[in-house]
Amino acid sequence: FKMMMVATVLIFPLIVSLSSAAWVYESAQANISLWLSSAAYCGSSRYEKHTFIGPTTGFVMTHVIQDITTDTEGFVGYLPSDSSIYVVYRGTYSVRSFIDDLDTIKTRYKSYPECRCEVHRGFYVAEQNVIDEVITEVARLKSLPELAKYSVKTTGHSLGA
């Protein structure tokens, strides 16, 4: 866990500096994303009992994401302190997820054909296996009057990045 946090703190500013100038780095957001991403490694059987601390104190986990065939895991929930709904994915953790990571053959991202996007097939298959449940849960949360104006954010390592 400590190594992952150190690596993230060292690598994240580099990634930010290489990204679009229209995006502004926010330390508070980076910390929330880091803590939520780290929690995704606790394992799907432990998500519902996880105590969120630090910048994620008050996070309400509402849905566990789990696909056995690709070993994709994560969770959906919301954080009132920053008025956001989060979709959080765990990164590479097992042999199965490592194999999916190695499937780098590019494939069309069919959900938005107008973008003409291509993605790594391993990530695409993992995402497609859980996307319907994720969209359903985010839509359910956005339909709640108290969460209707919340932003939707995604975070995680590897698949969630």
Short mmCIF file of C-alpha atoms in Angstrom, two decimals:
data_model
loop_
_atom_site.label_atom_id
_atom_site.label_comp_id
_atom_site.label_asym_id
_atom_site.label_seq_id
_atom_site.Cartn_x
_atom_site.Cartn_y
_atom_site.Cartn_z
CA PHE A 1 0.00 0.00 0.00
CA LYS A 2 2.77 2.46 0.95
CA MET A 3 4.67 1.70 -2.26
CA MET A 4 1.53 2.28 -4.32
CA MET A 5 0.93 5.62 -2.59
CA VAL A 6 4.56 6.70 -3.09
CA ALA A 7 4.49 5.65 -6.75
CA THR A 8 1.22 7.50 -7.30
CA VAL A 9 2.50 10.67 -5.65
CA LEU A 10 5.65 10.58 -7.78
CA ILE A 11 4.07 9.55 -11.09
CA PHE A 12 0.78 11.47 -10.95
CA PRO A 13 2.35 14.96 -11.34
CA LEU A 14 4.23 13.72 -14.42
CA ILE A 15 1.03 12.39 -15.98
CA VAL A 16 -0.74 15.65 -15.17
CA SER A 17 2.04 17.70 -16.74
CA LEU A 18 1.77 15.66 -19.94
CA SER A 19 -2.01 15.92 -20.17
CA SER A 20 -4.21 18.61 -21.63
CA ALA A 21 -3.57 22.14 -20.42
CA ALA A 22 -7.34 22.60 -20.00
CA TRP A 23 -7.30 20.27 -17.00
CA VAL A 24 -6.11 21.74 -13.71
CA TYR A 25 -4.42 19.59 -11.08
CA GLU A 26 -6.20 19.75 -7.73
CA SER A 27 -4.39 18.25 -4.76
CA ALA A 28 -7.61 17.59 -2.81
CA GLN A 29 -9.12 15.67 -5.75
CA ALA A 30 -5.91 13.71 -6.25
CA ASN A 31 -5.96 12.66 -2.58
CA ILE A 32 -9.59 11.53 -2.74
CA SER A 33 -8.86 9.53 -5.90
CA LEU A 34 -5.76 7.99 -4.34
CA TRP A 35 -7.59 6.88 -1.19
CA LEU A 36 -10.55 5.47 -3.11
CA SER A 37 -8.28 3.69 -5.59
CA SER A 38 -6.33 2.15 -2.72
CA ALA A 39 -9.55 0.94 -1.09
CA ALA A 40 -10.39 -0.95 -4.29
CA TYR A 41 -7.56 -3.37 -3.47
CA CYS A 42 -9.29 -4.51 -0.27
CA GLY A 43 -11.30 -7.06 -2.27
CA SER A 44 -14.94 -7.11 -3.25
CA SER A 45 -15.93 -9.23 -0.26
CA ARG A 46 -14.68 -6.47 2.06
CA TYR A 47 -15.98 -3.34 0.30
CA GLU A 48 -19.29 -3.16 2.14
CA LYS A 49 -17.57 -3.28 5.54
CA HIS A 50 -14.72 -0.92 4.62
CA THR A 51 -14.32 2.17 6.77
CA PHE A 52 -13.41 5.13 4.62
CA ILE A 53 -11.03 7.53 6.36
CA GLY A 54 -8.91 10.57 5.54
CA PRO A 55 -10.22 12.56 2.58
CA THR A 56 -12.80 9.83 1.88
CA THR A 57 -14.46 10.06 5.29
CA GLY A 58 -18.21 9.98 4.72
CA PHE A 59 -18.01 8.02 1.45
CA VAL A 60 -21.14 5.92 0.95
CA MET A 61 -20.54 2.74 -1.03
CA THR A 62 -23.74 1.76 -2.86
CA HIS A 63 -22.75 -0.99 -5.31
CA VAL A 64 -20.02 -3.62 -5.61
CA ILE A 65 -18.61 -4.19 -9.10
CA GLN A 66 -17.44 -7.74 -9.70
CA ASP A 67 -16.92 -9.88 -12.77
CA ILE A 68 -15.41 -13.30 -12.12
CA THR A 69 -14.45 -14.02 -15.73
CA THR A 70 -12.12 -11.01 -16.02
CA ASP A 71 -11.50 -10.54 -12.27
CA THR A 72 -12.73 -6.98 -12.56
CA GLU A 73 -13.62 -5.45 -9.21
CA GLY A 74 -14.52 -2.07 -7.82
CA PHE A 75 -17.37 -0.13 -6.37
CA VAL A 76 -19.74 2.79 -6.92
CA GLY A 77 -20.71 5.30 -4.29
CA TYR A 78 -20.83 8.96 -3.41
CA LEU A 79 -18.92 11.44 -1.31
CA PRO A 80 -21.04 14.29 0.07
CA SER A 81 -18.01 16.40 1.00
CA ASP A 82 -17.18 16.99 -2.67
CA SER A 83 -20.64 16.41 -4.17
CA SER A 84 -19.46 13.56 -6.37
CA ILE A 85 -20.50 10.08 -7.41
CA TYR A 86 -17.48 7.82 -7.89
CA VAL A 87 -16.94 4.73 -10.01
CA VAL A 88 -13.81 3.07 -8.62
CA TYR A 89 -11.97 0.20 -10.31
CA ARG A 90 -9.25 -1.99 -8.84
CA GLY A 91 -6.25 -2.41 -11.09
CA THR A 92 -4.20 -5.49 -11.88
CA TYR A 93 -4.27 -7.92 -8.99
CA SER A 94 -4.39 -11.48 -10.25
CA VAL A 95 -3.06 -13.66 -13.05
CA ARG A 96 -6.44 -13.30 -14.80
CA SER A 97 -6.35 -9.49 -14.71
CA PHE A 98 -2.67 -9.51 -15.75
CA ILE A 99 -3.56 -11.59 -18.81
CA ASP A 100 -6.29 -9.07 -19.70
CA ASP A 101 -3.72 -6.26 -19.35
CA LEU A 102 -1.48 -8.02 -21.87
CA ASP A 103 -4.27 -8.17 -24.46
CA THR A 104 -3.24 -4.89 -26.07
CA ILE A 105 -4.72 -5.51 -29.49
CA LYS A 106 -6.66 -2.37 -30.33
CA THR A 107 -10.39 -2.63 -30.82
CA ARG A 108 -13.07 -0.06 -31.62
CA TYR A 109 -14.86 1.41 -28.62
CA LYS A 110 -18.41 0.79 -29.84
CA SER A 111 -20.26 2.66 -27.08
CA TYR A 112 -19.36 5.97 -28.77
CA PRO A 113 -18.79 5.22 -32.48
CA GLU A 114 -18.65 8.92 -33.30
CA CYS A 115 -15.34 9.26 -31.44
CA ARG A 116 -13.62 6.64 -33.61
CA CYS A 117 -11.75 5.57 -30.48
CA GLU A 118 -9.68 2.44 -30.14
CA VAL A 119 -8.84 0.81 -26.83
CA HIS A 120 -6.87 -2.20 -25.66
CA ARG A 121 -9.07 -5.25 -26.06
CA GLY A 122 -8.31 -6.61 -22.55
CA PHE A 123 -9.48 -3.40 -20.88
CA TYR A 124 -12.43 -3.19 -23.24
CA VAL A 125 -13.66 -6.70 -22.42
CA ALA A 126 -13.26 -6.07 -18.68
CA GLU A 127 -15.19 -2.78 -18.97
CA GLN A 128 -17.92 -4.24 -21.16
CA ASN A 129 -18.55 -7.06 -18.69
CA VAL A 130 -19.51 -4.59 -15.95
CA ILE A 131 -20.59 -1.43 -17.79
CA ASP A 132 -24.34 -2.12 -17.72
CA GLU A 133 -24.42 -2.51 -13.94
CA VAL A 134 -22.21 0.57 -13.50
CA ILE A 135 -24.42 2.74 -15.72
CA THR A 136 -27.54 1.45 -13.98
CA GLU A 137 -26.16 2.30 -10.54
CA VAL A 138 -24.89 5.74 -11.54
CA ALA A 139 -28.26 6.52 -13.16
CA ARG A 140 -30.05 5.35 -10.01
CA LEU A 141 -27.91 7.62 -7.85
CA LYS A 142 -28.33 10.59 -10.22
CA SER A 143 -32.11 10.10 -10.06
CA LEU A 144 -32.09 10.75 -6.31
CA PRO A 145 -32.97 14.41 -5.69
CA GLU A 146 -30.15 14.88 -3.18
CA LEU A 147 -27.55 13.53 -5.66
CA ALA A 148 -28.95 14.91 -8.93
CA LYS A 149 -26.39 17.72 -9.15
CA TYR A 150 -23.41 15.57 -8.10
CA SER A 151 -20.54 15.19 -10.55
CA VAL A 152 -19.68 11.69 -11.77
CA LYS A 153 -16.01 10.75 -11.51
CA THR A 154 -14.07 7.59 -12.19
CA THR A 155 -10.84 6.57 -10.57
CA GLY A 156 -8.64 3.60 -10.01
CA HIS A 157 -5.34 2.17 -11.01
CA SER A 158 -4.81 0.71 -14.47
CA LEU A 159 -8.39 -0.08 -15.61
CA GLY A 160 -9.77 2.87 -13.63
CA ALA A 161 -7.19 5.43 -14.67
#
